[in-house]
Amino acid sequence: MPISNRVAIVGTGFSRIGRHLDASVGELALEASRLAIEDAGISFDDVDGISNYPNPSRLGAGNVDGVDLVTVNYMVRTAPLRNLRWSCSITQGTVTGSLVEAVHAVACGACNYALVYRAMFSPPGAFGIADVRIATGDSQFTAPYGLSNTVMMWAVPYSRYMALYGATREHLATFIVNNRHNATLNPEAVFYGKPVGRDDYMESTMVAEPLSMLDCDMAVDGCGAMIVTTAERARDLPGIPAYVTGCASIGVGYDNAPVLTLDNFMNSARILARTTWQNSGLGPADVDNLNLYDGFSYFPLLWLEAFGFCGEGEGFEFVQDGRTALGGTHPLNTSGGALGMGRLHGTPQIIEAVRQVQGRAGERQVEGCEVSLVQAGSPLHGSGALVLSKNA
Amino acid sequence: MISESNPLRDTAGAAPPPVPPLDTRQIMAIMISERMEVLMTELRRPLRVQRPLPQVTALTAPFWEATREGVLALQRCTACARFHHPPVPLCPECHASGFEYAPVSGRGTVYQYTVMRQARVIGFEDLVPYTCLVVEIAEQPGVFVVGNLVDAGGARARVGMEVELRFEPYGEDGLQLPQFAPAHSTGA
């Protein structure tokens, strides 16, 4: 039985977001959770379920609970959550995957109010230094070539996209500038008040061709949190529910290759998109607001194609001409996305989608927004998607 | 190195001649020349790339052993004859579990690539900028091998570029690392 609006997201919250904040990431997770709980109009004691994607937010993080990652155990102990009946930590699908798990748990009665959060840690010093001394497992076919840094891994499939379809940096500039413009309308964004122009993007320092600094989201300390409950309970709460019309969590590439290929990305993206539309009974024509994961700038182009908003190889043209800007036909990443809000995994997508269908997105509000699409994650880490609706 | 006539360092000999006092300009000149020595030594140093060595397992050992003979060998299913790389324990196509390693030509086409512009991988700082290729091998579509672009004579990588195999010494144990150069036939 599909979810069909039987479950809703009723509260959201962001902690402070910034570079090297004077607060532990555990403190930020509690801060975001408290805000989400207050936003929902419930109390900590009402929370009887918790779901999380706890993976360290960078390679080789020290795994110190509450310091550079925040496990469910940390939250249960520190919040504290005295009435817990259900908990879940996933390794697949990032925060969207953990949200989909919570939706399912609430739908089947495993818990009444599930807290979902994703806490991110910005390490001191240079970010993304790869240090591989022994090439283990499949990395023995990549690391000896110096192909270890995350930006490189994600640069590789995009080189093929550009060559196949004729996408250029000028095309992507439109998307980047639009995201950063949206962030200037979002006081919670790390780049609030800091727009970039096309020239800034074109002159951005190259990291791993074809990706430059401005193609990568910036590491931050911060946390986003949400509260999930049944539609029935949602109606008794003070706020406006964002109903979950359909969701899916899979999206892992299955082709065997030493690095992710463009084909593998698209294969897995198409499976997630198809399942999301099937589970929601809706399609691209029904969506008023799109929130597609942009940890690296070109991802949304591929997801636009996978979800059928445009044909394959057309995503870079689709984002031109104001089509995906606020006021356009397909407003995309209206929160500023990860490129505008900071490296918070999918929370800039999820929380924005909720607020858009709630009609609470402030200056970024898409007029008459009834249906919002969220996707976050990647074909390497798993990916999830939700269709959220204003009306049950 | 500091020359023996350096008055600040020349303390050899039983009865050193009296050293005249140095003025500030002389001291500065000596300090700069010492720095230049360090700089020149650094500039003369050969490129030093520290490539991590593989943790060889039963599954991957034949790949690395073949490189000693200058052969690129990939895992192939004995039931359906399809190549797989990286090697797998179960054939993703026919789900058989019998494998051999078979040589491939090392010819292929650049499927996708990146040029690393920053020193963000430990051991590869001296190589920046360097190109990592994902090469689709000529023998079977959908089978990819990674290598750096070598012997390119300044040519840039591009998707669709025809490449051929090169080997370079790798570690101290006789292993060789498969690499790719622009194919001669097409002139890249």
Coordinates of C-alpha atoms in Angstrom, one line a residue:
Chain A
M1 CA 0.0 0.0 0.0
P2 CA 1.5 3.3 -1.0
I3 CA 2.0 6.1 1.6
S4 CA -0.6 8.2 -0.2
N5 CA -0.6 11.2 2.3
R6 CA -1.0 9.0 5.4
V7 CA 2.1 10.5 6.8
A8 CA 3.3 14.1 7.1
I9 CA 6.3 16.2 8.0
V10 CA 5.1 18.6 10.6
G11 CA 8.2 20.4 12.0
T12 CA 11.6 21.5 10.7
G13 CA 14.6 23.3 12.1
F14 CA 18.1 24.3 11.2
S15 CA 20.8 24.9 13.8
R16 CA 23.2 27.7 13.3
I17 CA 25.2 27.1 10.1
G18 CA 28.8 28.2 9.6
R19 CA 32.4 27.5 9.2
H20 CA 34.1 26.2 12.3
L21 CA 31.4 27.3 14.8
D22 CA 32.2 27.6 18.4
A23 CA 29.8 24.7 19.1
S24 CA 30.2 20.9 18.8
V25 CA 28.2 19.2 16.1
G26 CA 26.3 17.4 18.9
E27 CA 25.2 20.7 20.3
L28 CA 24.1 21.8 16.8
A29 CA 22.1 18.5 16.4
L30 CA 20.3 19.2 19.7
E31 CA 19.6 22.8 18.7
A32 CA 18.1 21.8 15.3
S33 CA 16.1 19.0 16.9
R34 CA 14.7 21.4 19.6
L35 CA 13.7 23.8 16.9
A36 CA 12.0 21.1 14.8
I37 CA 10.1 19.8 17.9
E38 CA 9.0 23.3 18.8
D39 CA 8.0 24.0 15.2
A40 CA 5.8 20.8 15.3
G41 CA 4.2 21.9 18.5
I42 CA 5.2 18.8 20.4
S43 CA 7.7 18.0 23.2
F44 CA 10.8 15.9 23.5
D45 CA 8.8 13.4 25.5
D46 CA 6.4 13.0 22.5
V47 CA 9.3 11.8 20.3
D48 CA 9.2 8.0 20.3
G49 CA 11.2 7.4 17.1
I50 CA 14.5 8.6 15.7
S51 CA 16.2 8.1 12.4
N52 CA 19.6 9.2 11.1
Y53 CA 22.3 8.8 8.5
P54 CA 25.2 9.1 10.9
N55 CA 28.1 8.6 8.5
P56 CA 31.1 10.9 9.3
S57 CA 30.7 14.0 7.2
R58 CA 34.2 13.7 5.7
L59 CA 36.6 10.9 4.9
G60 CA 38.7 9.8 7.9
A61 CA 36.7 11.8 10.5
G62 CA 37.7 10.8 14.0
N63 CA 34.3 9.2 14.8
V64 CA 34.1 11.0 18.1
D65 CA 30.4 10.9 19.0
G66 CA 29.0 14.4 19.4
V67 CA 32.2 16.0 18.1
D68 CA 32.5 15.0 14.5
L69 CA 29.5 12.8 14.1
V70 CA 26.2 12.5 15.9
T71 CA 24.8 9.0 16.4
V72 CA 21.3 8.1 17.5
N73 CA 22.9 6.9 20.8
Y74 CA 24.2 10.4 21.4
M75 CA 20.8 12.0 20.8
V76 CA 18.9 9.5 22.9
R77 CA 21.3 10.1 25.8
T78 CA 21.6 13.8 25.6
A79 CA 18.1 15.0 24.5
P80 CA 17.1 12.7 26.3
L81 CA 14.5 10.6 24.5
R82 CA 12.8 8.7 27.4
N83 CA 9.9 7.3 25.4
L84 CA 11.7 5.8 22.4
R85 CA 10.0 2.9 20.7
W86 CA 11.8 2.9 17.4
S87 CA 15.3 3.9 16.2
C88 CA 17.2 3.5 12.9
S89 CA 20.6 4.3 11.5
I90 CA 21.0 3.8 7.9
T91 CA 24.2 3.5 5.8
Q92 CA 22.4 4.0 2.4
G93 CA 20.5 6.9 1.0
T94 CA 21.9 9.7 3.1
V95 CA 19.4 11.8 5.1
T96 CA 16.6 11.3 2.5
G97 CA 16.9 7.6 3.1
S98 CA 16.6 8.0 6.9
L99 CA 13.6 10.2 6.3
V100 CA 11.9 7.6 4.1
E101 CA 12.6 5.0 6.8
A102 CA 10.9 7.2 9.4
V103 CA 7.9 7.7 7.0
H104 CA 7.5 3.9 6.8
A105 CA 7.9 3.5 10.5
V106 CA 5.2 6.0 11.3
A107 CA 2.9 4.6 8.6
C108 CA 3.0 1.1 10.1
G109 CA 2.7 2.4 13.7
A110 CA 6.2 1.6 14.9
C111 CA 6.3 5.1 16.4
N112 CA 4.1 8.2 16.5
Y113 CA 6.6 11.1 16.2
A114 CA 9.9 10.4 14.5
L115 CA 12.8 12.8 14.7
V116 CA 15.1 12.8 11.7
Y117 CA 18.3 14.7 11.5
R118 CA 21.6 15.1 9.7
A119 CA 24.5 16.8 11.4
M120 CA 27.5 17.9 9.5
F121 CA 31.0 18.7 10.7
S122 CA 33.5 21.1 9.1
P123 CA 37.0 19.9 10.0
P124 CA 39.8 22.4 10.7
G125 CA 42.4 22.8 8.0
A126 CA 42.1 22.1 4.3
F127 CA 39.0 20.0 3.4
G128 CA 39.2 16.9 1.2
I129 CA 42.8 16.0 1.5
A130 CA 43.0 12.3 0.5
D131 CA 45.6 10.3 2.2
V132 CA 45.7 6.7 0.9
R133 CA 48.9 4.8 2.1
I134 CA 47.7 1.2 1.2
A135 CA 45.3 0.8 -1.7
T136 CA 42.8 -1.7 -0.4
G137 CA 39.8 -3.4 -2.1
D138 CA 38.8 -1.9 -5.4
S139 CA 40.8 1.3 -4.6
Q140 CA 43.9 -0.7 -5.7
F141 CA 42.8 0.1 -9.2
T142 CA 42.3 3.8 -8.6
A143 CA 44.4 5.1 -5.7
P144 CA 47.8 4.3 -7.4
Y145 CA 46.8 6.9 -10.0
G146 CA 46.1 9.6 -7.4
L147 CA 42.4 9.2 -8.1
S148 CA 41.3 9.4 -4.4
N149 CA 40.0 12.9 -3.8
T150 CA 36.2 13.2 -3.7
V151 CA 36.1 16.1 -6.2
M152 CA 38.0 14.1 -8.7
M153 CA 35.7 11.1 -8.3
W154 CA 32.7 13.3 -9.1
A155 CA 34.5 15.3 -11.8
V156 CA 35.0 12.1 -13.9
P157 CA 31.3 11.4 -14.9
Y158 CA 30.7 15.0 -15.7
S159 CA 33.5 15.1 -18.2
R160 CA 31.6 12.6 -20.3
Y161 CA 28.3 14.5 -19.9
M162 CA 29.9 17.7 -21.2
A163 CA 31.5 15.8 -24.1
L164 CA 28.4 13.9 -25.1
Y165 CA 25.9 16.8 -25.0
G166 CA 28.0 19.9 -25.4
A167 CA 27.4 21.3 -22.0
T168 CA 29.8 24.1 -21.0
R169 CA 30.8 26.0 -17.9
E170 CA 28.8 28.9 -19.2
H171 CA 25.7 26.7 -19.0
L172 CA 26.4 25.6 -15.4
A173 CA 27.1 29.3 -14.5
T174 CA 23.4 30.0 -14.9
F175 CA 22.6 27.3 -12.3
I176 CA 25.3 28.4 -9.8
V177 CA 24.3 32.1 -10.0
N178 CA 20.6 31.2 -9.5
N179 CA 21.3 29.0 -6.5
R180 CA 23.4 31.7 -4.8
H181 CA 20.8 34.2 -5.6
N182 CA 18.2 32.1 -3.9
A183 CA 20.5 31.9 -0.9
T184 CA 20.5 35.7 -0.7
L185 CA 16.7 35.3 0.1
N186 CA 17.4 32.7 2.9
P187 CA 18.7 34.1 6.2
E188 CA 19.6 30.6 7.3
A189 CA 22.0 30.1 4.4
V190 CA 25.8 30.3 5.0
F191 CA 26.0 32.4 1.8
Y192 CA 23.1 34.7 2.8
G193 CA 24.0 38.1 1.4
K194 CA 26.8 36.7 -0.7
P195 CA 25.7 36.3 -4.3
V196 CA 28.1 35.3 -7.1
G197 CA 28.1 36.5 -10.7
R198 CA 28.8 34.6 -13.9
D199 CA 32.3 36.0 -13.9
D200 CA 33.0 34.8 -10.4
Y201 CA 32.1 31.3 -11.5
M202 CA 34.0 31.4 -14.8
E203 CA 37.1 32.6 -12.9
S204 CA 36.7 30.2 -10.0
T205 CA 39.8 28.2 -9.1
M206 CA 39.8 24.8 -10.8
V207 CA 40.0 21.9 -8.5
A208 CA 39.6 18.8 -10.6
E209 CA 38.6 19.5 -14.2
P210 CA 35.8 20.1 -15.0
L211 CA 34.9 21.1 -11.4
S212 CA 36.0 24.3 -9.8
M213 CA 35.7 25.6 -6.2
L214 CA 32.2 27.0 -6.9
D215 CA 31.0 23.7 -8.2
C216 CA 31.5 22.2 -4.8
D217 CA 29.4 22.9 -1.7
M218 CA 31.3 24.4 1.2
A219 CA 31.9 22.3 4.3
V220 CA 30.1 23.8 7.3
D221 CA 29.1 22.9 10.8
G222 CA 25.3 22.6 11.1
C223 CA 22.3 20.4 11.3
G224 CA 18.9 20.1 9.9
A225 CA 16.1 18.2 11.6
M226 CA 12.5 17.2 10.9
I227 CA 9.5 15.7 12.7
V228 CA 7.4 13.0 11.0
T229 CA 4.0 11.8 12.2
T230 CA 0.7 10.4 10.8
A231 CA -1.6 12.6 8.9
E232 CA -4.2 12.0 11.5
R233 CA -2.0 13.3 14.3
A234 CA -0.8 16.2 12.1
R235 CA -4.4 17.6 11.9
D236 CA -4.4 18.0 15.7
L237 CA -1.1 20.0 15.7
P238 CA -0.9 23.8 15.4
G239 CA 1.2 23.8 12.2
I240 CA 0.6 23.1 8.6
P241 CA 1.5 19.5 7.5
A242 CA 3.5 18.7 4.5
Y243 CA 1.9 15.4 3.4
V244 CA 4.1 12.6 2.0
T245 CA 2.4 11.6 -1.2
G246 CA 5.1 9.2 -2.2
C247 CA 8.7 8.3 -1.5
A248 CA 11.5 5.9 -2.4
S249 CA 15.0 5.2 -1.2
I250 CA 17.4 3.2 -3.3
G251 CA 19.3 4.8 -6.0
V252 CA 22.6 3.0 -5.8
G253 CA 24.5 2.3 -9.0
Y254 CA 24.9 -1.4 -9.8
D255 CA 27.4 -1.5 -12.7
N256 CA 30.8 -2.9 -11.8
A257 CA 33.4 -0.2 -12.6
P258 CA 36.5 1.2 -10.8
V259 CA 34.8 4.6 -10.6
L260 CA 31.3 5.9 -11.1
T261 CA 30.4 6.3 -14.8
L262 CA 27.8 8.6 -16.2
D263 CA 25.8 5.6 -17.4
N264 CA 25.8 4.1 -13.9
F265 CA 24.7 7.5 -12.4
M266 CA 21.8 7.7 -14.9
N267 CA 20.8 4.0 -14.5
S268 CA 20.4 4.4 -10.7
A269 CA 18.8 7.8 -11.0
R270 CA 16.2 6.5 -13.4
I271 CA 15.3 3.7 -11.0
L272 CA 14.8 6.1 -8.1
A273 CA 12.8 8.5 -10.2
R274 CA 10.6 5.8 -11.7
T275 CA 9.9 4.3 -8.3
T276 CA 9.2 7.8 -6.8
W277 CA 6.6 8.6 -9.5
Q278 CA 5.0 5.1 -9.2
N279 CA 4.8 5.4 -5.4
S280 CA 3.3 8.9 -5.5
G281 CA 0.9 8.5 -8.4
L282 CA 2.2 11.9 -9.7
G283 CA 4.6 12.9 -12.4
P284 CA 6.8 15.9 -13.5
A285 CA 3.8 18.0 -14.6
D286 CA 2.4 18.0 -11.1
V287 CA 5.4 19.5 -9.4
D288 CA 5.5 23.2 -8.5
N289 CA 8.9 23.3 -6.7
L290 CA 12.0 21.1 -7.3
N291 CA 14.7 20.4 -4.7
L292 CA 17.5 18.3 -6.2
Y293 CA 20.7 17.6 -4.4
D294 CA 23.6 19.8 -5.5
G295 CA 26.6 18.8 -3.4
F296 CA 28.3 19.0 -6.8
S297 CA 26.8 21.5 -9.2
Y298 CA 26.0 19.3 -12.1
F299 CA 24.0 16.7 -10.2
P300 CA 20.6 18.5 -10.6
L301 CA 21.0 18.5 -14.4
L302 CA 21.1 14.7 -14.3
W303 CA 18.2 14.4 -11.9
L304 CA 16.1 16.8 -14.0
E305 CA 16.6 14.3 -16.8
A306 CA 16.1 11.2 -14.7
F307 CA 12.8 12.6 -13.3
G308 CA 11.6 13.4 -16.8
F309 CA 11.5 17.2 -16.5
C310 CA 13.4 17.2 -19.7
G311 CA 15.0 14.6 -22.1
E312 CA 18.4 12.9 -21.5
G313 CA 21.2 15.3 -22.2
E314 CA 19.0 18.4 -22.0
G315 CA 19.3 19.3 -18.3
F316 CA 22.0 22.0 -19.0
E317 CA 19.7 23.7 -21.4
F318 CA 16.6 23.3 -19.2
V319 CA 18.2 25.4 -16.4
Q320 CA 18.7 28.4 -18.8
D321 CA 16.4 31.3 -19.6
G322 CA 15.0 31.6 -16.0
R323 CA 13.0 28.4 -16.3
T324 CA 14.3 27.1 -13.0
A325 CA 14.6 30.5 -11.2
L326 CA 12.0 31.8 -8.8
G327 CA 9.1 33.0 -10.9
G328 CA 10.0 30.5 -13.6
T329 CA 8.0 27.4 -14.5
H330 CA 10.2 25.1 -12.5
P331 CA 11.7 26.9 -9.5
L332 CA 14.7 24.7 -8.5
N333 CA 16.6 24.7 -5.2
T334 CA 14.8 27.7 -3.9
S335 CA 16.6 27.5 -0.5
G336 CA 19.9 28.0 -2.3
G337 CA 20.6 24.3 -2.1
A338 CA 23.8 22.9 -0.7
L339 CA 25.8 25.3 -2.8
G340 CA 24.0 28.2 -1.2
M341 CA 23.2 26.9 2.3
G342 CA 26.4 24.9 2.9
R343 CA 27.3 21.3 2.9
L344 CA 24.4 19.9 4.9
H345 CA 23.7 16.9 2.7
G346 CA 20.0 16.8 1.7
T347 CA 18.6 19.0 4.5
P348 CA 18.5 22.2 2.4
Q349 CA 16.4 20.2 -0.1
I350 CA 14.0 18.5 2.3
I351 CA 13.3 21.4 4.7
E352 CA 12.8 23.8 1.8
A353 CA 10.3 21.4 0.2
V354 CA 8.4 21.2 3.5
R355 CA 8.3 24.9 3.9
Q356 CA 7.3 25.5 0.3
V357 CA 4.2 23.3 0.6
Q358 CA 3.5 24.9 4.0
G359 CA 3.6 28.3 2.4
R360 CA 6.3 29.4 4.8
A361 CA 9.3 30.0 2.5
G362 CA 9.2 33.8 3.0
E363 CA 10.7 35.8 0.1
R364 CA 11.4 32.5 -1.7
Q365 CA 7.8 31.3 -1.6
V366 CA 6.6 29.8 -4.9
E367 CA 3.2 31.2 -5.4
G368 CA 0.5 28.5 -5.2
C369 CA 3.0 25.8 -4.4
E370 CA 1.0 22.6 -3.8
V371 CA 3.5 19.9 -4.7
S372 CA 7.2 19.8 -4.1
L373 CA 9.8 17.2 -5.1
V374 CA 12.9 16.4 -3.0
Q375 CA 15.8 14.2 -4.0
A376 CA 19.0 13.9 -2.2
G377 CA 21.9 11.5 -2.1
S378 CA 24.0 10.0 -4.9
P379 CA 24.4 6.8 -6.8
L380 CA 27.5 6.1 -4.7
H381 CA 25.9 6.6 -1.3
G382 CA 22.3 5.7 -2.1
S383 CA 19.7 8.2 -2.8
G384 CA 16.1 9.0 -1.7
A385 CA 13.3 11.1 -3.0
L386 CA 9.9 12.3 -1.7
V387 CA 6.9 14.0 -3.2
L388 CA 5.4 16.4 -0.6
S389 CA 1.9 17.9 -1.0
K390 CA 0.0 20.7 0.6
N391 CA -3.3 18.7 0.3
A392 CA -3.9 15.3 1.6
Chain B
M1 CA 76.4 23.5 0.3
I2 CA 78.2 26.3 2.1
S3 CA 81.6 27.0 0.5
E4 CA 84.6 26.5 2.6
S5 CA 85.5 30.1 2.3
N6 CA 82.3 31.1 4.1
P7 CA 83.8 33.1 7.0
L8 CA 80.8 32.4 9.2
R9 CA 81.2 28.6 9.0
D10 CA 85.0 28.2 8.4
T11 CA 86.2 27.0 11.7
A12 CA 88.5 24.2 10.4
G13 CA 92.3 24.3 11.0
A14 CA 94.4 24.7 14.2
A15 CA 95.0 28.4 13.8
P16 CA 92.3 30.0 11.8
P17 CA 93.3 33.4 10.5
P18 CA 91.6 36.3 12.2
V19 CA 88.1 36.9 10.8
P20 CA 87.4 40.4 9.9
P21 CA 84.1 41.7 11.2
L22 CA 81.2 41.6 8.7
D23 CA 78.9 44.5 8.0
T24 CA 75.1 44.0 7.7
R25 CA 75.2 43.9 3.9
Q26 CA 77.7 41.1 3.9
I27 CA 75.7 39.0 6.4
M28 CA 72.5 39.5 4.3
A29 CA 74.4 38.4 1.2
I30 CA 75.5 35.2 2.9
M31 CA 72.0 34.5 4.2
I32 CA 70.5 35.0 0.7
S33 CA 73.1 32.7 -0.9
E34 CA 72.3 30.0 1.7
R35 CA 68.6 30.3 0.8
M36 CA 69.4 30.1 -2.9
E37 CA 71.3 26.8 -2.3
V38 CA 68.2 25.3 -0.6
L39 CA 66.0 26.6 -3.5
M40 CA 68.2 25.2 -6.2
T41 CA 68.4 21.9 -4.4
E42 CA 64.6 21.8 -4.4
L43 CA 64.4 22.7 -8.1
R44 CA 66.9 20.0 -9.1
R45 CA 65.0 17.3 -7.1
P46 CA 63.3 14.9 -9.5
L47 CA 59.5 14.6 -9.4
R48 CA 58.7 12.4 -6.5
V49 CA 55.4 10.6 -6.7
Q50 CA 54.5 8.2 -3.8
R51 CA 51.9 5.9 -5.2
P52 CA 50.2 3.7 -2.7
L53 CA 50.8 0.0 -3.2
P54 CA 48.0 -2.4 -3.5
Q55 CA 46.8 -4.7 -0.8
V56 CA 46.8 -7.8 -3.0
T57 CA 44.1 -10.4 -2.3
A58 CA 43.4 -13.8 -3.9
L59 CA 40.9 -12.1 -6.2
T60 CA 43.4 -9.4 -7.4
A61 CA 46.7 -11.2 -7.3
P62 CA 46.7 -12.4 -10.9
F63 CA 46.2 -8.8 -12.1
W64 CA 49.3 -7.6 -10.3
E65 CA 51.4 -10.7 -11.1
A66 CA 50.7 -10.2 -14.8
T67 CA 52.1 -6.7 -14.7
R68 CA 55.6 -8.2 -13.8
E69 CA 55.6 -9.6 -17.4
G70 CA 54.3 -6.3 -18.9
V71 CA 50.8 -7.8 -19.4
L72 CA 47.4 -6.3 -18.6
A73 CA 45.2 -9.2 -17.6
L74 CA 41.7 -8.9 -16.5
Q75 CA 39.3 -11.3 -14.8
R76 CA 37.1 -13.2 -17.2
C77 CA 34.2 -15.5 -16.4
T78 CA 34.9 -19.0 -17.7
A79 CA 31.2 -19.7 -18.2
C80 CA 30.1 -16.6 -20.2
A81 CA 33.6 -15.3 -21.2
R82 CA 32.8 -11.7 -20.1
F83 CA 35.5 -9.5 -18.6
H84 CA 35.0 -7.9 -15.2
H85 CA 37.0 -5.1 -13.6
P86 CA 37.4 -4.7 -10.7
P87 CA 37.3 -8.4 -10.2
V88 CA 34.2 -9.9 -8.7
P89 CA 33.5 -13.1 -6.7
L90 CA 30.3 -13.9 -8.7
C91 CA 29.7 -13.1 -12.4
P92 CA 27.2 -10.2 -12.5
E93 CA 26.0 -11.5 -15.9
C94 CA 25.5 -15.2 -15.5
H95 CA 26.1 -15.7 -11.7
A96 CA 28.8 -18.4 -12.3
S97 CA 31.8 -18.3 -10.0
G98 CA 34.5 -19.7 -12.2
F99 CA 37.1 -17.2 -13.3
E100 CA 40.4 -16.9 -15.1
Y101 CA 42.6 -13.9 -15.9
A102 CA 43.1 -13.3 -19.6
P103 CA 45.3 -10.8 -21.3
V104 CA 43.8 -7.8 -23.1
S105 CA 45.4 -5.6 -25.7
G106 CA 45.5 -2.4 -23.5
R107 CA 43.9 -0.5 -26.3
G108 CA 40.9 1.5 -25.5
T109 CA 39.0 4.7 -25.6
V110 CA 38.8 7.5 -23.0
Y111 CA 35.3 7.2 -21.6
Q112 CA 35.7 10.0 -19.0
Y113 CA 38.5 11.7 -17.2
T114 CA 39.6 14.4 -14.8
V115 CA 42.7 16.7 -14.6
M116 CA 43.7 17.2 -11.0
R117 CA 44.7 20.8 -10.5
Q118 CA 45.4 20.9 -6.8
A119 CA 47.6 19.1 -4.3
R120 CA 44.9 17.4 -2.5
V121 CA 46.1 13.8 -2.7
I122 CA 49.0 12.9 -0.4
G123 CA 52.0 11.6 -2.4
F124 CA 50.9 13.1 -5.7
E125 CA 51.7 16.8 -4.9
D126 CA 54.6 16.8 -7.3
L127 CA 52.5 15.5 -10.2
V128 CA 49.9 18.3 -10.2
P129 CA 48.4 18.8 -12.7
Y130 CA 47.8 15.2 -13.6
T131 CA 45.2 13.4 -15.7
C132 CA 43.3 10.3 -14.6
L133 CA 41.6 8.5 -17.4
V134 CA 38.7 6.0 -17.3
V135 CA 39.4 3.8 -20.3
E136 CA 36.8 1.5 -21.9
I137 CA 38.8 -1.4 -23.1
A138 CA 38.7 -2.4 -26.8
E139 CA 37.8 -6.0 -26.0
Q140 CA 34.4 -5.4 -24.3
P141 CA 32.1 -2.3 -24.0
G142 CA 31.3 -1.4 -20.4
V143 CA 34.7 -2.6 -19.0
F144 CA 36.8 0.2 -17.6
V145 CA 40.4 0.5 -16.5
V146 CA 41.9 3.6 -14.8
G147 CA 45.3 5.0 -15.7
N148 CA 47.1 8.3 -15.8
L149 CA 47.7 9.9 -19.2
V150 CA 51.4 9.5 -20.0
D151 CA 53.7 10.2 -22.9
A152 CA 51.1 12.6 -24.3
G153 CA 53.6 15.2 -25.4
G154 CA 51.5 18.0 -24.1
A155 CA 48.3 16.6 -25.6
R156 CA 45.2 17.0 -23.4
A157 CA 42.9 14.2 -22.6
R158 CA 39.5 14.2 -24.3
V159 CA 36.5 11.9 -24.2
G160 CA 36.8 9.5 -27.2
M161 CA 40.6 9.7 -27.3
E162 CA 42.2 6.4 -28.5
V163 CA 44.8 5.2 -26.1
E164 CA 47.3 2.3 -25.7
L165 CA 49.1 0.7 -22.8
R166 CA 52.3 1.7 -21.2
F167 CA 53.9 0.2 -18.1
E168 CA 55.9 2.0 -15.5
P169 CA 57.9 0.7 -12.5
Y170 CA 55.8 0.5 -9.4
G171 CA 57.2 -0.1 -6.0
E172 CA 60.3 -2.1 -5.2
D173 CA 59.0 -5.6 -5.8
G174 CA 59.0 -5.8 -9.6
L175 CA 55.4 -4.8 -10.1
Q176 CA 54.5 -2.5 -12.9
L177 CA 51.7 0.0 -13.1
P178 CA 49.5 0.0 -16.3
Q179 CA 49.2 3.5 -17.8
F180 CA 47.8 4.9 -21.0
A181 CA 49.3 7.0 -23.7
P182 CA 47.7 8.4 -26.8
A183 CA 47.5 5.7 -29.5
H184 CA 50.1 6.0 -32.2
S185 CA 47.8 5.0 -35.0
T186 CA 45.6 8.0 -34.5
G187 CA 48.2 10.4 -33.4
A188 CA 45.9 11.4 -30.6

